[in-house]
mmCIF file of C-alpha atoms in Angstrom:
data_model
loop_
_atom_site.group_PDB
_atom_site.id
_atom_site.type_symbol
_atom_site.label_atom_id
_atom_site.label_comp_id
_atom_site.label_asym_id
_atom_site.label_seq_id
_atom_site.Cartn_x
_atom_site.Cartn_y
_atom_site.Cartn_z
ATOM 1 C CA MET A 1 1.414 10.776 34.745
ATOM 2 C CA LYS A 2 1.227 7.847 32.325
ATOM 3 C CA LYS A 3 4.324 5.659 31.975
ATOM 4 C CA PRO A 4 5.948 5.719 28.487
ATOM 5 C CA ASN A 5 4.784 2.899 26.222
ATOM 6 C CA HIS A 6 8.001 0.951 25.795
ATOM 7 C CA SER A 7 8.751 -2.533 26.962
ATOM 8 C CA GLY A 8 10.443 -1.690 30.245
ATOM 9 C CA SER A 9 13.067 0.467 31.786
ATOM 10 C CA GLY A 10 15.987 0.805 29.438
ATOM 11 C CA GLN A 11 14.511 -1.131 26.503
ATOM 12 C CA ILE A 12 12.703 -0.460 23.251
ATOM 13 C CA ARG A 13 10.829 -3.028 21.201
ATOM 14 C CA ILE A 14 10.825 -3.298 17.408
ATOM 15 C CA ILE A 15 7.115 -3.501 16.557
ATOM 16 C CA GLY A 16 7.112 -4.672 12.939
ATOM 17 C CA GLY A 17 9.062 -6.099 10.043
ATOM 18 C CA GLN A 18 11.780 -8.719 10.048
ATOM 19 C CA TRP A 19 12.968 -7.892 13.593
ATOM 20 C CA ARG A 20 9.492 -7.681 15.140
ATOM 21 C CA GLY A 21 9.444 -8.336 18.869
ATOM 22 C CA ARG A 22 13.169 -7.859 19.457
ATOM 23 C CA LYS A 23 14.051 -5.802 22.487
ATOM 24 C CA LEU A 24 17.018 -3.480 22.394
ATOM 25 C CA PRO A 25 18.776 -1.875 25.358
ATOM 26 C CA VAL A 26 18.537 1.897 25.674
ATOM 27 C CA PRO A 27 20.595 3.870 28.177
ATOM 28 C CA ASP A 28 18.611 5.602 30.912
ATOM 29 C CA SER A 29 19.757 9.155 30.217
ATOM 30 C CA PRO A 30 18.095 12.374 31.340
ATOM 31 C CA GLY A 31 16.104 13.852 28.471
ATOM 32 C CA LEU A 32 16.215 10.669 26.351
ATOM 33 C CA ARG A 33 12.665 9.671 25.473
ATOM 34 C CA PRO A 34 12.417 7.014 22.757
ATOM 35 C CA THR A 35 9.504 7.333 20.344
ATOM 36 C CA THR A 36 6.634 5.311 21.815
ATOM 37 C CA ASP A 37 5.384 2.095 20.221
ATOM 38 C CA ARG A 38 2.043 3.718 19.406
ATOM 39 C CA VAL A 39 3.626 6.646 17.547
ATOM 40 C CA ARG A 40 5.976 4.385 15.569
ATOM 41 C CA GLU A 41 3.129 2.018 14.710
ATOM 42 C CA THR A 42 0.967 4.888 13.424
ATOM 43 C CA LEU A 43 3.838 6.403 11.435
ATOM 44 C CA PHE A 44 4.772 3.131 9.757
ATOM 45 C CA ASN A 45 1.128 2.286 9.025
ATOM 46 C CA TRP A 46 1.016 5.538 7.033
ATOM 47 C CA LEU A 47 4.352 4.818 5.346
ATOM 48 C CA ALA A 48 3.778 1.102 4.637
ATOM 49 C CA PRO A 49 3.111 1.516 0.886
ATOM 50 C CA VAL A 50 6.369 3.420 0.305
ATOM 51 C CA ILE A 51 8.811 2.232 2.989
ATOM 52 C CA VAL A 52 10.524 -0.601 1.063
ATOM 53 C CA ASP A 53 13.863 0.690 -0.307
ATOM 54 C CA ALA A 54 13.092 4.207 0.967
ATOM 55 C CA GLN A 55 15.749 6.233 2.757
ATOM 56 C CA CYS A 56 14.989 7.190 6.342
ATOM 57 C CA LEU A 57 16.265 10.303 8.092
ATOM 58 C CA ASP A 58 16.203 9.669 11.843
ATOM 59 C CA CYS A 59 16.708 13.223 13.118
ATOM 60 C CA PHE A 60 17.808 13.590 16.717
ATOM 61 C CA ALA A 61 18.256 9.807 17.015
ATOM 62 C CA GLY A 62 18.778 9.310 20.723
ATOM 63 C CA SER A 63 17.762 5.673 20.916
ATOM 64 C CA GLY A 64 17.668 5.022 17.169
ATOM 65 C CA ALA A 65 14.233 3.372 17.497
ATOM 66 C CA LEU A 66 12.772 5.070 14.430
ATOM 67 C CA GLY A 67 15.694 4.202 12.140
ATOM 68 C CA LEU A 68 15.865 0.613 13.384
ATOM 69 C CA GLU A 69 12.119 0.234 12.856
ATOM 70 C CA ALA A 70 12.544 1.501 9.268
ATOM 71 C CA LEU A 71 15.389 -0.953 8.610
ATOM 72 C CA SER A 72 13.284 -3.773 10.038
ATOM 73 C CA ARG A 73 10.644 -2.885 7.449
ATOM 74 C CA TYR A 74 13.162 -3.044 4.555
ATOM 75 C CA ALA A 75 13.978 0.637 4.168
ATOM 76 C CA ALA A 76 17.241 1.223 2.275
ATOM 77 C CA GLY A 77 18.877 2.656 5.360
ATOM 78 C CA PRO A 78 18.762 5.502 7.814
ATOM 79 C CA ARG A 79 20.643 8.702 7.020
#
């Protein structure tokens, strides 16, 4: 089975925007699977033209990676 694409055990990496490259601690909890770098990169490539000042709904935010990525790219804020 392929290892999840995040920057190490217990960390996520912001992949774009003003906080690009920052690593954030994530608790190792059963069932917690942060959104992979590849999925976030694809999503934000699609959303790039409309992300600035947009509101982001980070449903089921376990690690908060998606909302933090949106904030890094100048979204108005996660909801």
